[in-house]
Amino acid sequence: MADTVETLRELEKKILWLASWTIHNANHLRETSDGLKVGGHQASSASLATIMTALYLDVLKPADRVAVKPHASPIFHAIQYLLGRQTRERLEAFRGYKGAQSYPSRTKDLDDVDFSTGSVGLGVAQTLFSSLTQDYVRAHGWGLDRPEGRMVALVGDAELDEGNIFEALLEGWKQGLRKCWWIIDYNRQSLDAVVREGLWERYEQLFKNFGWDVVILKYGSLQQAAFKEPGGDKLRQWIDRCPNPLYSALVFAGGAAWRKRLNDEIGDQGDVSRLIAKRSDEELAALMNNLAGHDLPSLLEAFHAADSERPTCFIAYTVKGFGLPFAGHKDNHAGLMTPAQMETFRQAMAVRPGHEWDKFEGLALPPAQLQDFLDRVPFAAGSARRLKGREIAVPADLAVSFQATTSTQTGFGALLNELGRTDSDFARRIVTTSPDVTVSTNLGAWVNRRGLFAREAMADTFKSEHIPSTFNWEFSPKGQHIELGIAEMNLFILLSALGLSHSINGERLLPIGTLYDPFIARGLDALNYACYQDARFILVATPSGITLAGEGGAHQSIAEPLIGLAQDGLAAFEPAYVDELAVILRWAFAYIQKDGDASPSERNWLRDETGGAVYLRLSTRPVEQIERKMTGELAQQIVDGAYWLRKPGPNAQVVVAYTGAIAPEAIEAIGLMAEDRRDVGLLAVTSADRLNAGWTAAQRARERGLVHARSHIERLLAEVPPHCGIVSVLDGHPATLAWLGAVAGHRTRALGVEHFGQTGSLAELYRHYGVDANSIVAAAQAIAPGKPIRHLKALP
Ligand SMILES: Cc1ncc(C[n+]2csc(CCOP(=O)(O)OP(=O)(O)O)c2C)c(N)n1
Ligand SMILES: [Mg+2]
């Protein structure tokens, strides 16, 4: 143990040096090249240096997974560098093009980041849901040959202000969370300032209330020893009473300031005066700075003693900027060491110019001994940390029978019900989840068949009491639906965890999450986070839009189609018909499993080989279905984003392009115009997102010399005469389709919803927002002038 501590101390010094140098060096390079200086987070990193040294170089095992506080990324990269998993080139390019990332990134960093962080709070919750996911996988009998991992989050104390953390805590309690450690970097500083007094007490109570163990790491071993000296109890009382800002200020001011303050306040009390007096300024500062979060013996003891099964919160007292000249200063968050300070630091670390990147430069222990220690670090013993789940074969098509008039939401329920009947490997890998809207998003039939997941079985009381109920609500370890509380943030973070299971647990899941479309906005940052991590899932958002008529503005989504269009890593669809949905859903199951790197297809210019998550925007509106045979060509076009429901003739004057549940209005409008406008075309757009992405990519390809590159929408619109107008329409923001006019220069009028809806009948609302058949005709008349359209009624 003593040997280990000594070696770790040396390596911690090196880690702090490397992290600080990484930041300084990158800033220095930037300053000279573009005059920009960026916040370096040297202080925020230093705060976690000791804890991360203890964890990565001693405590953690290969199966453990960590979400590192965003601003501790330089420390993380420095540790990986020492372990031979990060390159000097990337550290030199820190925060620069293709360099090590400012915040740990699963997708952009090469040194095996387990969970991305950046938007504070999300990575923390991700560890909790990853632990539940691990339980889910193992309860289903998968991955049992691998050791279980602990899911660890390194949390900033101000990060705990983020509400999503508490939403997750509540869910974790409900689901019987285990194997999860949150280590709070209690430096009592946030970005702007010093945090409130006594927060640790609130945290302690709070975590205990949610069934966690709480370990408070306050006094380091030097302090503990000093407390045993005569007068030590007085010192301890003073430390306990000292307000956070004062403690921080004294840490910054150093030994002489400590002495003055301590003497002023408790110096006339005999024993404690001697305790203070017998220490030099330097020793006194070392004693007062010796909080447990910077004390390797205390940390190692606590981490090794903690129960790995139980969810455990460690509150570790630290000093922001520990070991650096601005330690403790409240303005230090984005503070950078000046070149002069860096020079002093270099000398203190005994690093010769030109040897800044040498692994063991300036350390007292022999390099061979240090390297030998690093070679035996348990965390680094495993092979690749990125696992690969086996691909799950998807059936050639998803069969479903549906009524002549039905909605996409009903169709979705029917499709899952069908899947629920089958006992294939494919059906077993599906896991559904919903934030308290399981039944109202039509997952009920599926859940009846597959059951709810819980680590311990729980009978449905209504069933056991023989009270008739439509839904069987039985929990068991074999269940395939994870029922969540209402918090949408939790839905997305759980999807993020389930959707990374192939990589984290080596076992692929096919996750489907359902929620009401407008409430995507509630969890949007978590959705973005899940996509940034490249998690794979299918999001089914239903119902949607003003088509919800009676529900009013608070339930009617407007902007979501634009989210679908703009969100990276998420392919968005809004089908109108159930046969389209069946095609898209089948495709989605395959798409979420892809992670190849083939170049974009010449057909649609999309990077389908790389895969991603999928968003399906569905509706409760029953729509008369089209009786047709699903040909391979039609299915392909549905997936590519659009097809001609009615091809425009060579002299077409108007094309109506519609998306989703508004299809009947578009069809009706075509009928109303038929007598007075020639060859009217009807374009069914199943994915504005994919059409738009393909179009952008094809243009870029042409600009780079691939003159024959054509996207799907360009090919479709090539058949439309130049003077033809396009009226686009959807139950969502009109900008979603407004760009269609730019593809080939057609005059376009984009209809849709721009303002908060209200209650009313469907007909009233469609008329009010101008997306009814008559409004489509009026728009057509305006952009494709000709003889008056006889069926057009005067608009109010
Ligand atoms: C959602 C979100 N809001 C704001 C920020 C900007 N931000 C980054 S760090 C930080 C404060 C961090 O304080 P703390 O968690 O205590 O970390 P410390 O730097 O003290 O270790 C803020 C506000 C962010 N990254 N994410
Ligand atoms: Mg802090």
Coordinates of N, CA, C and O in Angstrom, one line a residue, residues 571-720:
A571 N -32.4 10.0 -38.0 CA -33.2 10.0 -39.3 C -34.6 10.1 -39.0 O -35.2 9.2 -38.2
A572 N -35.3 11.1 -39.5 CA -36.7 11.4 -39.1 C -37.6 11.1 -40.2 O -37.4 11.4 -41.4
F573 N -38.7 10.4 -39.8 CA -39.8 10.1 -40.8 C -41.1 10.5 -40.3 O -41.4 10.5 -39.1
E574 N -42.0 10.8 -41.2 CA -43.4 11.1 -40.8 C -44.3 10.4 -41.9 O -44.7 11.1 -42.8
P575 N -44.6 9.2 -41.7 CA -45.4 8.5 -42.7 C -46.9 8.9 -42.6 O -47.3 9.3 -41.5
A576 N -47.6 8.7 -43.7 CA -49.1 9.0 -43.6 C -49.8 7.7 -43.5 O -50.9 7.6 -43.0
Y577 N -49.3 6.6 -44.0 CA -50.0 5.3 -44.1 C -49.3 4.2 -43.4 O -48.0 4.2 -43.3
V578 N -50.1 3.2 -43.0 CA -49.5 2.1 -42.2 C -48.5 1.3 -43.0 O -47.5 0.8 -42.4
D579 N -48.8 1.1 -44.3 CA -47.9 0.3 -45.0 C -46.5 1.0 -45.2 O -45.5 0.3 -45.2
E580 N -46.5 2.3 -45.2 CA -45.3 3.0 -45.2 C -44.6 2.8 -43.9 O -43.3 2.6 -43.8
L581 N -45.3 2.9 -42.8 CA -44.7 2.7 -41.5 C -44.1 1.4 -41.3 O -43.0 1.3 -40.8
A582 N -44.7 0.3 -41.9 CA -44.2 -1.0 -41.8 C -42.8 -1.1 -42.5 O -41.9 -1.7 -42.0
V583 N -42.7 -0.4 -43.6 CA -41.5 -0.4 -44.4 C -40.4 0.3 -43.6 O -39.3 -0.1 -43.5
I584 N -40.8 1.5 -43.1 CA -39.8 2.3 -42.4 C -39.3 1.7 -41.1 O -38.1 1.7 -40.8
L585 N -40.3 1.1 -40.4 CA -39.9 0.4 -39.1 C -38.9 -0.8 -39.4 O -37.9 -0.9 -38.7
R586 N -39.2 -1.5 -40.4 CA -38.3 -2.6 -40.7 C -36.9 -2.1 -41.0 O -35.9 -2.6 -40.6
W587 N -36.9 -1.1 -41.9 CA -35.6 -0.4 -42.3 C -34.9 0.1 -41.0 O -33.7 -0.1 -40.9
A588 N -35.7 0.7 -40.1 CA -35.1 1.3 -38.9 C -34.4 0.3 -38.0 O -33.3 0.5 -37.5
F589 N -35.0 -0.9 -37.9 CA -34.3 -2.0 -37.1 C -33.0 -2.4 -37.7 O -32.1 -2.7 -36.9
A590 N -32.8 -2.3 -39.0 CA -31.5 -2.6 -39.6 C -30.6 -1.4 -39.5 O -29.4 -1.5 -39.1
Y591 N -31.2 -0.2 -39.7 CA -30.4 1.0 -39.7 C -29.7 1.3 -38.4 O -28.6 1.7 -38.3
I592 N -30.4 1.0 -37.3 CA -29.8 1.3 -36.0 C -28.7 0.4 -35.6 O -28.0 0.6 -34.7
Q593 N -28.5 -0.7 -36.4 CA -27.5 -1.6 -36.1 C -26.2 -1.4 -37.0 O -25.2 -2.1 -36.8
K594 N -26.3 -0.5 -38.0 CA -25.2 -0.3 -38.9 C -24.1 0.5 -38.3 O -24.4 1.5 -37.6
D595 N -22.9 0.2 -38.5 CA -21.8 1.1 -38.1 C -20.6 1.0 -39.1 O -19.5 1.0 -38.7
G596 N -21.0 0.9 -40.4 CA -20.0 0.8 -41.4 C -19.5 2.1 -41.8 O -19.9 3.2 -41.3
D597 N -18.6 2.2 -42.8 CA -18.1 3.5 -43.3 C -18.1 3.6 -44.8 O -17.3 4.2 -45.3
A598 N -19.0 2.8 -45.4 CA -19.0 2.9 -46.9 C -19.4 4.3 -47.3 O -20.0 5.1 -46.6
S599 N -19.0 4.7 -48.5 CA -19.3 6.0 -49.0 C -20.8 6.1 -49.3 O -21.4 5.1 -49.5
P600 N -21.3 7.3 -49.4 CA -22.7 7.5 -49.6 C -23.2 6.8 -50.8 O -22.5 6.7 -51.8
S601 N -24.4 6.4 -50.8 CA -25.0 5.7 -51.9 C -25.2 6.7 -53.0 O -25.6 7.8 -52.8
E602 N -25.0 6.2 -54.3 CA -25.2 7.1 -55.4 C -26.7 7.4 -55.6 O -27.1 8.2 -56.3
R603 N -27.5 6.5 -55.0 CA -29.0 6.7 -55.1 C -29.5 7.9 -54.4 O -30.1 8.8 -54.9
N604 N -29.2 7.9 -53.1 CA -29.8 9.0 -52.3 C -28.8 9.9 -51.6 O -29.1 10.8 -50.9
W605 N -27.5 9.6 -51.8 CA -26.4 10.4 -51.2 C -26.4 10.4 -49.7 O -25.8 11.3 -49.1
L606 N -27.1 9.5 -49.1 CA -27.1 9.4 -47.6 C -26.0 8.4 -47.2 O -25.7 7.5 -47.9
R607 N -25.6 8.7 -45.9 CA -24.5 7.8 -45.4 C -25.2 6.6 -44.6 O -24.9 6.5 -43.4
D608 N -26.0 5.9 -45.3 CA -26.8 4.9 -44.5 C -26.0 3.8 -43.9 O -26.4 3.2 -42.9
E609 N -24.8 3.6 -44.4 CA -23.9 2.5 -43.9 C -23.5 2.9 -42.5 O -23.1 2.0 -41.7
T610 N -23.4 4.1 -42.1 CA -22.9 4.5 -40.8 C -24.0 4.3 -39.7 O -23.7 4.2 -38.6
G611 N -25.3 4.3 -40.2 CA -26.4 4.1 -39.2 C -26.6 5.3 -38.3 O -26.0 6.3 -38.5
G612 N -27.5 5.1 -37.4 CA -27.9 6.2 -36.5 C -29.2 5.8 -35.8 O -29.6 4.7 -35.8
A613 N -29.7 6.8 -35.1 CA -31.0 6.6 -34.4 C -32.2 7.0 -35.4 O -31.9 7.7 -36.4
V614 N -33.4 6.7 -35.0 CA -34.5 7.0 -35.9 C -35.7 7.6 -35.1 O -35.9 7.2 -34.0
Y615 N -36.3 8.6 -35.7 CA -37.4 9.2 -35.1 C -38.6 9.1 -36.0 O -38.6 9.5 -37.2
L616 N -39.7 8.5 -35.5 CA -40.9 8.4 -36.3 C -42.0 9.3 -35.7 O -42.4 9.1 -34.5
R617 N -42.5 10.2 -36.5 CA -43.5 11.1 -36.0 C -44.9 10.6 -36.4 O -45.1 10.5 -37.7
L618 N -45.7 10.1 -35.5 CA -46.9 9.5 -35.9 C -48.1 10.3 -35.4 O -48.0 11.2 -34.7
S619 N -49.3 9.8 -35.8 CA -50.5 10.5 -35.5 C -51.7 9.6 -35.1 O -51.7 8.4 -35.5
T620 N -52.6 10.1 -34.4 CA -53.8 9.4 -34.0 C -54.9 9.5 -35.0 O -56.0 9.0 -34.8
R621 N -54.7 10.3 -36.1 CA -55.8 10.6 -37.0 C -56.1 9.3 -37.9 O -55.2 8.9 -38.7
P622 N -57.3 8.8 -37.8 CA -57.6 7.7 -38.8 C -57.7 8.3 -40.2 O -58.3 9.3 -40.5
V623 N -56.9 7.6 -41.1 CA -56.8 8.1 -42.5 C -57.2 6.9 -43.4 O -56.8 5.8 -43.1
E624 N -58.0 7.2 -44.4 CA -58.3 6.1 -45.3 C -57.0 5.6 -46.0 O -56.3 6.3 -46.6
Q625 N -56.8 4.3 -45.8 CA -55.5 3.7 -46.3 C -55.6 3.4 -47.8 O -56.7 3.3 -48.4
I626 N -54.5 3.3 -48.4 CA -54.4 3.0 -49.9 C -54.3 1.5 -50.1 O -53.4 1.0 -49.4
E627 N -55.1 0.9 -50.9 CA -54.9 -0.5 -51.2 C -53.8 -0.6 -52.3 O -54.1 -0.1 -53.4
R628 N -52.7 -1.2 -51.9 CA -51.7 -1.3 -53.0 C -50.7 -2.4 -52.6 O -50.6 -2.8 -51.4
K629 N -50.0 -2.8 -53.6 CA -49.0 -3.8 -53.3 C -47.7 -3.1 -53.0 O -47.3 -2.1 -53.7
M630 N -47.0 -3.5 -52.0 CA -45.7 -2.8 -51.6 C -44.6 -3.4 -52.5 O -44.1 -4.5 -52.2
T631 N -44.3 -2.7 -53.6 CA -43.2 -3.2 -54.4 C -41.9 -2.8 -53.8 O -41.8 -1.9 -53.0
G632 N -40.8 -3.4 -54.2 CA -39.5 -3.1 -53.8 C -39.1 -1.7 -54.1 O -38.5 -1.0 -53.3
E633 N -39.6 -1.2 -55.2 CA -39.2 0.1 -55.7 C -39.9 1.2 -54.8 O -39.3 2.1 -54.3
L634 N -41.2 0.9 -54.5 CA -41.9 1.8 -53.7 C -41.3 1.9 -52.2 O -41.1 2.9 -51.7
A635 N -41.0 0.7 -51.7 CA -40.5 0.6 -50.4 C -39.2 1.4 -50.3 O -38.9 2.2 -49.4
Q636 N -38.4 1.3 -51.4 CA -37.1 2.0 -51.4 C -37.3 3.5 -51.4 O -36.7 4.3 -50.7
Q637 N -38.3 4.0 -52.1 CA -38.6 5.4 -52.2 C -39.1 5.9 -50.9 O -38.8 7.0 -50.5
I638 N -39.9 5.1 -50.2 CA -40.5 5.5 -48.9 C -39.3 5.7 -47.9 O -39.3 6.7 -47.2
V639 N -38.3 4.8 -48.0 CA -37.2 4.9 -47.1 C -36.3 6.1 -47.5 O -35.7 6.8 -46.7
D640 N -36.2 6.3 -48.9 CA -35.4 7.5 -49.3 C -36.0 8.8 -49.0 O -35.4 9.8 -49.0
G641 N -37.3 8.8 -48.8 CA -38.0 10.1 -48.3 C -39.2 10.6 -49.1 O -39.9 11.4 -48.6
A642 N -39.4 10.1 -50.3 CA -40.6 10.6 -51.0 C -40.9 9.7 -52.2 O -40.0 9.0 -52.8
Y643 N -42.1 9.7 -52.7 CA -42.5 9.1 -53.9 C -43.7 9.8 -54.5 O -44.5 10.5 -53.8
W644 N -43.9 9.6 -55.8 CA -45.1 10.2 -56.4 C -46.3 9.4 -56.1 O -46.4 8.2 -56.5
L645 N -47.3 10.0 -55.4 CA -48.5 9.3 -55.2 C -49.3 9.5 -56.5 O -50.1 8.7 -56.9
R646 N -49.1 10.6 -57.1 CA -49.6 10.8 -58.4 C -48.5 11.6 -59.2 O -48.2 12.8 -58.8
K647 N -48.1 11.0 -60.2 CA -47.0 11.6 -61.0 C -47.5 12.8 -61.8 O -48.6 12.8 -62.4
P648 N -46.8 13.9 -61.7 CA -47.2 15.1 -62.5 C -47.0 14.8 -64.0 O -46.1 14.1 -64.4
G649 N -47.9 15.3 -64.8 CA -47.8 15.1 -66.3 C -46.8 16.1 -66.8 O -46.2 17.0 -66.1
P650 N -46.4 16.0 -68.1 CA -45.4 16.8 -68.7 C -45.8 18.3 -68.7 O -44.9 19.2 -68.8
N651 N -47.1 18.6 -68.6 CA -47.4 20.0 -68.6 C -47.9 20.5 -67.2 O -48.7 21.5 -67.1
A652 N -47.6 19.8 -66.2 CA -48.1 20.1 -64.9 C -47.9 21.5 -64.5 O -46.9 22.1 -64.7
Q653 N -49.0 22.1 -63.9 CA -48.9 23.5 -63.4 C -48.7 23.5 -61.9 O -48.1 24.5 -61.4
V654 N -49.1 22.5 -61.2 CA -49.0 22.4 -59.8 C -48.6 21.1 -59.2 O -49.2 20.1 -59.8
V655 N -47.8 21.1 -58.2 CA -47.5 19.8 -57.5 C -47.8 20.1 -56.0 O -47.5 21.2 -55.5
V656 N -48.5 19.2 -55.4 CA -48.7 19.3 -53.9 C -47.8 18.3 -53.3 O -47.8 17.1 -53.6
A657 N -47.0 18.8 -52.4 CA -46.0 17.9 -51.6 C -46.5 17.9 -50.2 O -46.6 19.0 -49.6
Y658 N -46.9 16.8 -49.7 CA -47.4 16.7 -48.3 C -46.6 15.8 -47.5 O -46.0 14.9 -48.0
T659 N -46.7 15.9 -46.2 CA -46.1 15.0 -45.2 C -47.2 14.6 -44.2 O -47.9 15.5 -43.6
G660 N -47.3 13.3 -43.9 CA -48.0 12.9 -42.7 C -49.5 12.9 -42.8 O -50.1 12.8 -43.8
A661 N -50.1 13.1 -41.6 CA -51.5 12.9 -41.4 C -52.4 13.8 -42.2 O -53.6 13.7 -42.3
I662 N -51.8 14.8 -42.8 CA -52.6 15.8 -43.6 C -52.8 15.2 -45.0 O -53.4 15.9 -45.9
A663 N -52.4 14.0 -45.3 CA -52.6 13.4 -46.6 C -54.0 13.6 -47.2 O -54.1 13.9 -48.4
P664 N -55.0 13.3 -46.4 CA -56.4 13.4 -47.0 C -56.7 14.8 -47.6 O -57.3 15.0 -48.6
E665 N -56.2 15.9 -46.9 CA -56.4 17.2 -47.4 C -55.6 17.4 -48.7 O -56.2 18.1 -49.6
A666 N -54.4 16.9 -48.8 CA -53.7 17.0 -50.0 C -54.4 16.3 -51.2 O -54.5 16.9 -52.3
I667 N -54.9 15.1 -50.9 CA -55.6 14.4 -51.9 C -56.8 15.1 -52.4 O -57.1 15.2 -53.6
E668 N -57.5 15.6 -51.4 CA -58.8 16.3 -51.7 C -58.5 17.5 -52.5 O -59.2 17.8 -53.5
A669 N -57.4 18.2 -52.2 CA -57.1 19.5 -53.0 C -56.8 19.1 -54.4 O -57.1 19.9 -55.3
I670 N -56.1 18.0 -54.6 CA -55.7 17.6 -56.0 C -57.1 17.4 -56.8 O -57.2 17.8 -57.9
G671 N -58.0 16.8 -56.1 CA -59.3 16.5 -56.8 C -60.0 17.9 -57.1 O -60.5 18.0 -58.2
L672 N -59.9 18.8 -56.2 CA -60.6 20.1 -56.4 C -60.0 20.9 -57.5 O -60.7 21.6 -58.2
M673 N -58.7 20.6 -57.8 CA -58.0 21.4 -58.8 C -58.0 20.7 -60.1 O -57.7 21.4 -61.2
A674 N -58.4 19.4 -60.2 CA -58.1 18.6 -61.3 C -58.7 19.2 -62.6 O -58.1 19.2 -63.7
E675 N -59.9 19.8 -62.5 CA -60.5 20.3 -63.7 C -59.9 21.6 -64.3 O -59.9 21.9 -65.5
D676 N -59.2 22.3 -63.4 CA -58.7 23.6 -63.8 C -57.2 23.8 -63.9 O -56.7 24.8 -64.3
R677 N -56.5 22.8 -63.4 CA -55.0 22.8 -63.5 C -54.6 21.5 -64.1 O -55.0 20.5 -63.7
R678 N -53.7 21.6 -65.1 CA -53.3 20.4 -65.8 C -52.4 19.6 -65.0 O -51.5 20.1 -64.3
D679 N -52.5 18.3 -65.2 CA -51.5 17.3 -64.8 C -51.0 17.4 -63.3 O -49.8 17.2 -63.1
V680 N -51.9 17.8 -62.4 CA -51.4 18.1 -61.1 C -50.7 16.9 -60.5 O -51.2 15.7 -60.6
G681 N -49.6 17.1 -59.8 CA -48.8 16.0 -59.2 C -49.0 16.0 -57.7 O -49.3 17.0 -57.1
L682 N -48.9 14.8 -57.1 CA -49.0 14.7 -55.6 C -47.7 13.9 -55.1 O -47.5 12.7 -55.4
L683 N -46.9 14.6 -54.4 CA -45.7 14.1 -53.9 C -45.9 13.7 -52.4 O -46.1 14.6 -51.6
A684 N -45.7 12.4 -52.1 CA -45.8 12.0 -50.7 C -44.4 12.0 -50.1 O -43.5 11.3 -50.5
V685 N -44.2 12.9 -49.1 CA -42.9 13.0 -48.5 C -42.9 12.3 -47.2 O -43.6 12.7 -46.2
T686 N -42.2 11.2 -47.1 CA -42.2 10.4 -45.9 C -41.0 10.8 -45.0 O -41.1 10.6 -43.8
S687 N -40.0 11.5 -45.5 CA -38.9 12.0 -44.7 C -38.3 13.2 -45.3 O -37.5 13.2 -46.2
A688 N -38.7 14.4 -44.8 CA -38.1 15.7 -45.3 C -36.7 15.7 -44.9 O -35.8 16.2 -45.6
D689 N -36.4 15.0 -43.8 CA -35.0 15.0 -43.3 C -34.1 14.3 -44.2 O -33.0 14.8 -44.6
R690 N -34.4 13.1 -44.7 CA -33.6 12.3 -45.5 C -33.5 13.0 -46.9 O -32.4 13.0 -47.6
L691 N -34.6 13.5 -47.4 CA -34.6 14.2 -48.7 C -33.6 15.4 -48.6 O -32.8 15.5 -49.5
N692 N -33.7 16.1 -47.6 CA -32.9 17.3 -47.4 C -31.4 17.0 -47.3 O -30.6 17.6 -47.9
A693 N -31.1 16.0 -46.5 CA -29.7 15.6 -46.3 C -29.1 15.1 -47.6 O -28.0 15.4 -47.9
G694 N -29.9 14.3 -48.3 CA -29.4 13.8 -49.6 C -29.1 14.9 -50.6 O -28.1 14.9 -51.3
W695 N -30.0 15.8 -50.6 CA -29.9 16.9 -51.6 C -28.6 17.8 -51.2 O -27.8 18.1 -52.1
T696 N -28.4 18.1 -50.0 CA -27.2 18.8 -49.6 C -26.0 18.0 -49.9 O -25.0 18.6 -50.5
A697 N -26.0 16.8 -49.6 CA -24.8 15.9 -49.9 C -24.5 15.9 -51.4 O -23.3 15.9 -51.8
A698 N -25.5 15.7 -52.2 CA -25.3 15.6 -53.7 C -24.8 16.9 -54.2 O -23.9 17.0 -55.1
Q699 N -25.3 18.1 -53.7 CA -24.7 19.3 -54.2 C -23.2 19.5 -53.8 O -22.4 19.9 -54.6
R700 N -22.9 19.1 -52.6 CA -21.5 19.1 -52.2 C -20.7 18.2 -53.1 O -19.6 18.6 -53.5
A701 N -21.2 17.0 -53.4 CA -20.4 16.1 -54.2 C -20.2 16.7 -55.6 O -19.1 16.6 -56.1
R702 N -21.2 17.4 -56.1 CA -21.0 18.0 -57.5 C -20.0 19.1 -57.4 O -19.1 19.2 -58.3
E703 N -20.0 19.9 -56.3 CA -19.1 21.0 -56.2 C -17.7 20.4 -56.1 O -16.7 21.1 -56.4
R704 N -17.6 19.2 -55.6 CA -16.2 18.6 -55.5 C -15.9 17.7 -56.8 O -15.0 16.9 -56.7
G705 N -16.7 17.9 -57.8 CA -16.3 17.3 -59.1 C -17.1 16.1 -59.5 O -16.9 15.6 -60.6
L706 N -17.9 15.6 -58.6 CA -18.7 14.4 -59.0 C -19.9 14.9 -59.8 O -21.0 14.9 -59.2
V707 N -19.7 15.2 -61.0 CA -20.8 15.9 -61.8 C -22.1 15.2 -61.9 O -23.1 15.8 -62.1
H708 N -22.0 13.9 -61.8 CA -23.3 13.1 -62.0 C -24.1 12.8 -60.7 O -25.1 12.2 -60.7
A709 N -23.6 13.4 -59.6 CA -24.3 13.1 -58.3 C -25.7 13.7 -58.4 O -25.9 14.9 -58.7
R710 N -26.7 12.9 -58.1 CA -28.1 13.3 -58.0 C -28.7 12.7 -56.8 O -28.6 11.5 -56.6
S711 N -29.4 13.5 -56.1 CA -30.1 13.0 -54.9 C -31.5 12.6 -55.3 O -32.0 12.9 -56.4
H712 N -32.2 11.9 -54.4 CA -33.5 11.4 -54.7 C -34.5 12.5 -55.0 O -35.2 12.4 -56.0
I713 N -34.5 13.6 -54.2 CA -35.4 14.6 -54.5 C -35.1 15.4 -55.8 O -36.0 15.8 -56.5
E714 N -33.8 15.5 -56.2 CA -33.5 16.1 -57.4 C -34.0 15.2 -58.6 O -34.5 15.8 -59.6
R715 N -33.9 13.9 -58.4 CA -34.5 13.1 -59.5 C -36.0 13.2 -59.6 O -36.5 13.3 -60.7
L716 N -36.6 13.2 -58.5 CA -38.1 13.3 -58.5 C -38.5 14.7 -59.1 O -39.4 14.7 -59.9
L717 N -37.9 15.7 -58.7 CA -38.3 17.0 -59.2 C -37.8 17.3 -60.6 O -38.3 18.3 -61.3
A718 N -36.9 16.5 -61.1 CA -36.5 16.7 -62.5 C -37.6 16.4 -63.4 O -37.7 16.9 -64.6
E719 N -38.6 15.7 -63.0 CA -39.8 15.4 -63.8 C -40.8 16.5 -63.8 O -41.8 16.4 -64.5
V720 N -40.6 17.5 -63.0 CA -41.6 18.6 -62.9 C -41.1 19.7 -63.7 O -40.0 20.3 -63.6

